[in-house]
Amino acid sequence: MNIININGAVYGYVRVSSVCQNEARQLLELQGLGIAQENIFVDKSSGKDFNRTQYQCLKRLLNKDDILVVKSIDRFGRNYSEIIEEWRYLTKNLGVDIVVLDMPLLDTRNGKDLLGTLISDIVLQILSYVAETERNQIRQRQKEGIAIAKSKGIHFGRPEKSLPESFDKVLEEFNSKALTRKQAADKLGINVSRFDYLRRKLEN
């Protein structure tokens, strides 16, 4: 099936959450609809808002009667209120049609009467709410997982470097005023700020 638009251009939008994820499946589906490669825009970033480089480039190209195709509503975005606002801006202000492949009810080419618009708006709000709720739940589970891990003594961030050899001996000399801070740091092959940090950490 090809998406043909005799009144304007057809664009595709693809989003994955990170550079580690693969956008190939979304690309293949859009290309299979006959959308030209140069008309498909890909972002590798979070869906928390619409400040995405490729999406903003696409948005500047959109004109009245163009069609924007996305695989699913969560590929469009994940912030409930912003999805609604962006959807209305594109469809009402710019006059663009939006097609969500995974949800045929979210195809603004169909049902342009009052009832069709109402159904589309209701479905959009429900799906956008679900997408944002899922995002919030994932974030909450991450927080809970981190809290549990910390309670078990698991530490996050960079692993702490081991103490330089003979640190205890040099520290003892420093404490007895046989060495200055600079002399102690030089003897250990580290800078003064690192020596102070290690010294304070041991004292604490």
Short mmCIF file of N, CA and C in Angstrom, two decimals, residues 167 181-182 185-186 190-201:
data_model
loop_
_atom_site.label_atom_id
_atom_site.label_comp_id
_atom_site.label_asym_id
_atom_site.label_seq_id
_atom_site.Cartn_x
_atom_site.Cartn_y
_atom_site.Cartn_z
N PHE A 167 50.52 5.12 50.42
CA PHE A 167 49.76 6.30 50.83
C PHE A 167 49.77 6.45 52.35
N ARG A 181 52.22 19.44 52.06
CA ARG A 181 51.19 18.89 51.18
C ARG A 181 51.75 18.64 49.79
N LYS A 182 52.49 19.62 49.31
CA LYS A 182 53.06 19.50 47.96
C LYS A 182 54.06 18.36 47.89
N ALA A 185 52.18 15.02 47.98
CA ALA A 185 51.52 14.74 46.70
C ALA A 185 52.54 14.32 45.64
N ASP A 186 53.67 15.03 45.59
CA ASP A 186 54.71 14.69 44.62
C ASP A 186 55.26 13.29 44.85
N ILE A 190 50.67 12.29 42.59
CA ILE A 190 49.34 12.85 42.35
C ILE A 190 49.38 14.34 42.60
N ASN A 191 48.30 15.06 42.24
CA ASN A 191 48.30 16.49 42.51
C ASN A 191 47.81 16.77 43.94
N VAL A 192 47.96 17.98 44.38
CA VAL A 192 47.65 18.34 45.76
C VAL A 192 46.16 18.17 46.07
N SER A 193 45.32 18.56 45.13
CA SER A 193 43.87 18.45 45.38
C SER A 193 43.45 16.99 45.55
N ARG A 194 44.07 16.09 44.78
CA ARG A 194 43.77 14.66 44.93
C ARG A 194 44.26 14.16 46.28
N PHE A 195 45.42 14.61 46.69
CA PHE A 195 45.95 14.21 47.99
C PHE A 195 45.02 14.67 49.12
N ASP A 196 44.55 15.93 49.03
CA ASP A 196 43.64 16.46 50.04
C ASP A 196 42.34 15.68 50.08
N TYR A 197 41.83 15.33 48.87
CA TYR A 197 40.57 14.57 48.79
C TYR A 197 40.72 13.21 49.48
N LEU A 198 41.80 12.49 49.17
CA LEU A 198 42.01 11.15 49.75
C LEU A 198 42.21 11.26 51.26
N ARG A 199 42.95 12.28 51.66
CA ARG A 199 43.20 12.47 53.10
C ARG A 199 41.90 12.73 53.86
N ARG A 200 41.06 13.62 53.31
CA ARG A 200 39.79 13.92 53.98
C ARG A 200 38.87 12.71 54.00
N LYS A 201 38.89 11.95 52.90
CA LYS A 201 38.02 10.78 52.84
C LYS A 201 38.40 9.77 53.90
#
